[in-house]
C-alpha cells in the first residue's frame, strides 16, 4: 500500500526531497565547518550546488501543482496521512544529496573527495539533520499545498486572459481620410489668394 501510494505521488515526493536536501545541506556543512562534530574534514568547502538544486525542486513542485491543482483543492491529490510519504521522501532526499554533492565535487575539483564527504558530516549526524528537515518541509509544503494550488490556478487564468486582453487593447484603427480631404480643399484656396494683389496696390 505504501509503495503504491509513493509511486502515485512520486513528483510531489521528488520535489519535496530535492528542496529538503538543498535547504539542509548548507546547514549540515556549516555545523561541520564550525566544529560541532569534532575535528575532521567532512565537507568540500563549497555550496555551489545549493541554488541549482533548490531551483530544480521548486520547478518540479510547480509542475506538479499545475497538473494537480484542482485535485489539491479538492483534497484528493495527497494522502490524508502525509506521513506515509515521509520514508519515500527521505530516500529520495539522500539520493538527491548524493547527486548534488558528487556533481559539485566533479565540477569544482574534477574528482570526488571520498566515499562519505557528500554527507557533509558524520553519518548519523548528517542523516538525523536531513531527516528532521525532510519531515519539517514535507509537513510545511503539504499544509501550504491548497494555497499554492489556488495561486497556481489564478496565474494560469491570468496567462490565458493576457493574449485576448492585449489583442483588444492594441486593435489597429483604419486610417482616417477626412484630414487628407480637408488638406486638399485648402490648397486651391491658398493658390487663389496668392494670385490676387491687395486692393491698395491696384491702379
Coordinates of C-alpha atoms in Angstrom, one line a residue:
X1 CA 0.0 0.0 0.0
X2 CA 2.8 2.4 1.0
X3 CA 4.8 1.6 -2.2
X4 CA 1.8 2.1 -4.4
X5 CA 1.0 5.5 -2.7
X6 CA 4.6 6.6 -3.1
X7 CA 4.7 5.8 -6.8
X8 CA 1.5 7.7 -7.4
X9 CA 2.8 10.8 -5.6
X10 CA 6.4 10.5 -7.0
X11 CA 6.5 14.0 -8.4
X12 CA 5.5 15.5 -5.1
X13 CA 7.9 13.3 -3.2
X14 CA 10.8 14.2 -5.6
X15 CA 10.1 17.9 -5.4
X16 CA 10.0 17.9 -1.6
X17 CA 13.1 15.7 -1.4
X18 CA 15.2 18.0 -3.6
X19 CA 14.0 21.1 -1.7
X20 CA 14.8 19.5 1.7
X21 CA 18.2 18.4 0.5
X22 CA 19.0 21.8 -0.8
X23 CA 17.9 23.5 2.5
X24 CA 19.5 21.0 4.9
X25 CA 22.9 20.6 3.1
X26 CA 24.3 24.1 3.9
X27 CA 23.1 23.8 7.5
X28 CA 24.9 20.4 7.9
X29 CA 28.1 21.8 6.3
X30 CA 28.0 25.0 8.4
X31 CA 27.8 22.8 11.6
X32 CA 30.7 20.7 10.4
X33 CA 32.9 23.6 9.4
X34 CA 32.1 25.2 12.8
X35 CA 33.5 22.2 14.6
X36 CA 30.2 21.0 16.1
X37 CA 31.1 17.4 15.2
X38 CA 34.7 17.5 16.3
X39 CA 37.8 17.6 14.3
X40 CA 37.8 16.2 10.8
X41 CA 37.3 17.2 7.2
X42 CA 33.7 16.4 6.5
X43 CA 32.9 18.9 3.7
X44 CA 34.2 20.0 0.3
X45 CA 34.1 23.7 1.3
X46 CA 31.6 24.7 -1.4
X47 CA 27.9 25.3 -1.6
X48 CA 27.8 25.7 -5.4
X49 CA 25.1 23.0 -5.7
X50 CA 22.5 24.5 -3.3
X51 CA 20.9 27.2 -5.5
X52 CA 20.6 25.0 -8.7
X53 CA 19.1 22.1 -6.6
X54 CA 16.6 24.5 -5.0
X55 CA 15.6 25.8 -8.3
X56 CA 15.1 22.3 -9.7
X57 CA 13.0 21.3 -6.6
X58 CA 10.8 24.4 -6.9
X59 CA 10.3 23.8 -10.7
X60 CA 9.2 20.2 -10.1
X61 CA 6.8 21.3 -7.4
X62 CA 5.4 24.0 -9.7
X63 CA 4.8 21.4 -12.5
X64 CA 3.2 19.1 -10.0
X65 CA 0.8 21.9 -8.9
X66 CA 0.0 22.8 -12.4
X67 CA -1.0 19.3 -13.2
X68 CA -2.9 18.6 -10.0
X69 CA -4.2 22.0 -8.8
X70 CA -7.8 21.1 -8.9
X71 CA -7.2 17.8 -7.2
X72 CA -5.2 19.5 -4.5
X73 CA -8.0 22.0 -3.8
X74 CA -10.5 19.0 -3.6
X75 CA -8.2 17.2 -1.1
X76 CA -7.7 14.2 -3.4
X77 CA -4.2 14.8 -4.7
X78 CA -2.3 14.0 -1.5
X79 CA -3.0 11.2 1.1
X80 CA -4.8 12.2 4.3
X81 CA -1.8 10.8 6.3
X82 CA 1.0 12.7 4.7
X83 CA 3.4 10.8 7.0
X84 CA 3.0 7.8 4.8
X85 CA 5.1 9.6 2.1
X86 CA 8.0 10.5 4.5
X87 CA 10.0 7.3 4.1
X88 CA 10.0 7.6 0.3
X89 CA 10.8 11.4 0.5
X90 CA 13.7 10.6 2.9
X91 CA 15.2 8.0 0.5
X92 CA 14.9 10.5 -2.5
X93 CA 16.4 13.2 -0.3
X94 CA 19.5 11.2 0.4
X95 CA 19.8 10.3 -3.3
X96 CA 19.4 13.9 -4.2
X97 CA 22.1 14.9 -1.7
X98 CA 24.5 12.4 -3.2
X99 CA 23.9 13.6 -6.7
X100 CA 24.2 17.2 -5.7
X101 CA 27.5 16.8 -3.8
X102 CA 29.1 14.4 -6.2
X103 CA 28.3 16.7 -9.2
X104 CA 29.6 19.6 -7.2
X105 CA 32.9 17.8 -6.4
X106 CA 33.4 16.8 -10.0
X107 CA 32.8 20.4 -11.3
X108 CA 34.9 22.1 -8.6
X109 CA 37.7 19.7 -8.2
X110 CA 37.5 17.4 -11.1
X111 CA 37.1 14.3 -8.9
X112 CA 35.3 13.0 -5.9
X113 CA 36.8 13.7 -2.5
X114 CA 36.0 10.5 -0.6
X115 CA 33.2 7.9 0.0
X116 CA 31.5 9.9 2.8
X117 CA 32.3 13.6 2.1
X118 CA 29.0 14.0 0.2
X119 CA 27.2 13.6 3.6
X120 CA 28.8 16.8 4.9
X121 CA 29.1 15.4 8.5
X122 CA 29.4 12.2 10.4
X123 CA 27.0 9.6 9.0
X124 CA 24.4 9.6 11.9
X125 CA 24.5 13.3 12.4
X126 CA 24.0 14.1 8.7
X127 CA 21.2 11.6 8.4
X128 CA 19.5 12.9 11.5
X129 CA 19.6 16.5 10.4
X130 CA 18.4 15.7 6.9
X131 CA 15.6 13.6 8.3
X132 CA 14.4 16.4 10.5
X133 CA 14.5 18.9 7.6
X134 CA 12.7 16.4 5.4
X135 CA 9.8 15.9 7.9
X136 CA 9.5 19.6 8.5
X137 CA 9.5 20.6 4.9
X138 CA 7.1 17.8 4.0
X139 CA 4.6 19.0 6.6
X140 CA 5.0 22.6 5.6
X141 CA 4.5 22.1 1.9
X142 CA 1.6 19.7 2.5
X143 CA -0.2 22.3 4.6
X144 CA 0.6 25.0 2.1
X145 CA -0.4 22.9 -0.9
X146 CA -4.0 24.2 -1.2
X147 CA -2.9 27.8 -1.1
X148 CA -0.2 27.2 -3.6
X149 CA -2.6 25.4 -5.9
X150 CA -5.1 28.3 -5.7
X151 CA -2.3 30.7 -6.6
X152 CA -1.3 28.4 -9.5
X153 CA -4.8 28.4 -10.9
X154 CA -5.0 32.2 -10.7
X155 CA -1.7 32.5 -12.5
X156 CA -2.9 30.1 -15.2
X157 CA -6.1 32.1 -15.7
X158 CA -4.2 35.4 -15.9
X159 CA -1.8 33.9 -18.5
X160 CA -4.8 32.7 -20.6
X161 CA -6.5 36.1 -20.4
X162 CA -3.5 38.2 -21.2
X163 CA -3.4 37.4 -25.0
X164 CA -7.1 38.3 -25.6
X165 CA -6.7 41.5 -23.5
X166 CA -3.7 42.5 -25.5
X167 CA -5.5 41.9 -28.8
X168 CA -8.4 44.1 -27.8
X169 CA -6.2 46.8 -26.2
X170 CA -3.9 47.2 -29.2
X171 CA -6.5 46.9 -32.0
X172 CA -5.3 48.8 -35.1
X173 CA -7.7 51.5 -36.2
X174 CA -8.2 52.2 -40.0
X175 CA -6.6 55.4 -41.3
X176 CA -8.8 58.4 -41.4
X177 CA -9.2 60.2 -44.8
X178 CA -11.0 63.3 -43.6
X179 CA -7.8 65.1 -42.8
X180 CA -6.5 64.3 -46.3
X181 CA -9.6 65.7 -47.9
X182 CA -9.6 68.9 -45.9
X183 CA -5.9 69.5 -46.8
X184 CA -6.7 69.1 -50.5
X185 CA -9.6 71.6 -50.2
X186 CA -7.3 74.2 -48.6
X187 CA -4.7 74.0 -51.4
X188 CA -6.7 75.8 -54.1
X189 CA -7.9 78.4 -51.7
X190 CA -4.3 79.3 -50.9
X191 CA -3.5 79.5 -54.6
X192 CA -6.4 81.8 -55.4
X193 CA -5.5 84.2 -52.6
X194 CA -1.9 84.3 -53.7
X195 CA -2.8 85.2 -57.4
X196 CA -4.8 88.4 -56.4
X197 CA -3.0 91.6 -55.4
X198 CA -4.1 93.6 -52.3
X199 CA -6.7 96.3 -53.1
X200 CA -4.4 99.2 -52.1
X201 CA -1.9 98.3 -54.7
X202 CA -4.4 98.2 -57.6
X203 CA -4.4 101.2 -60.0

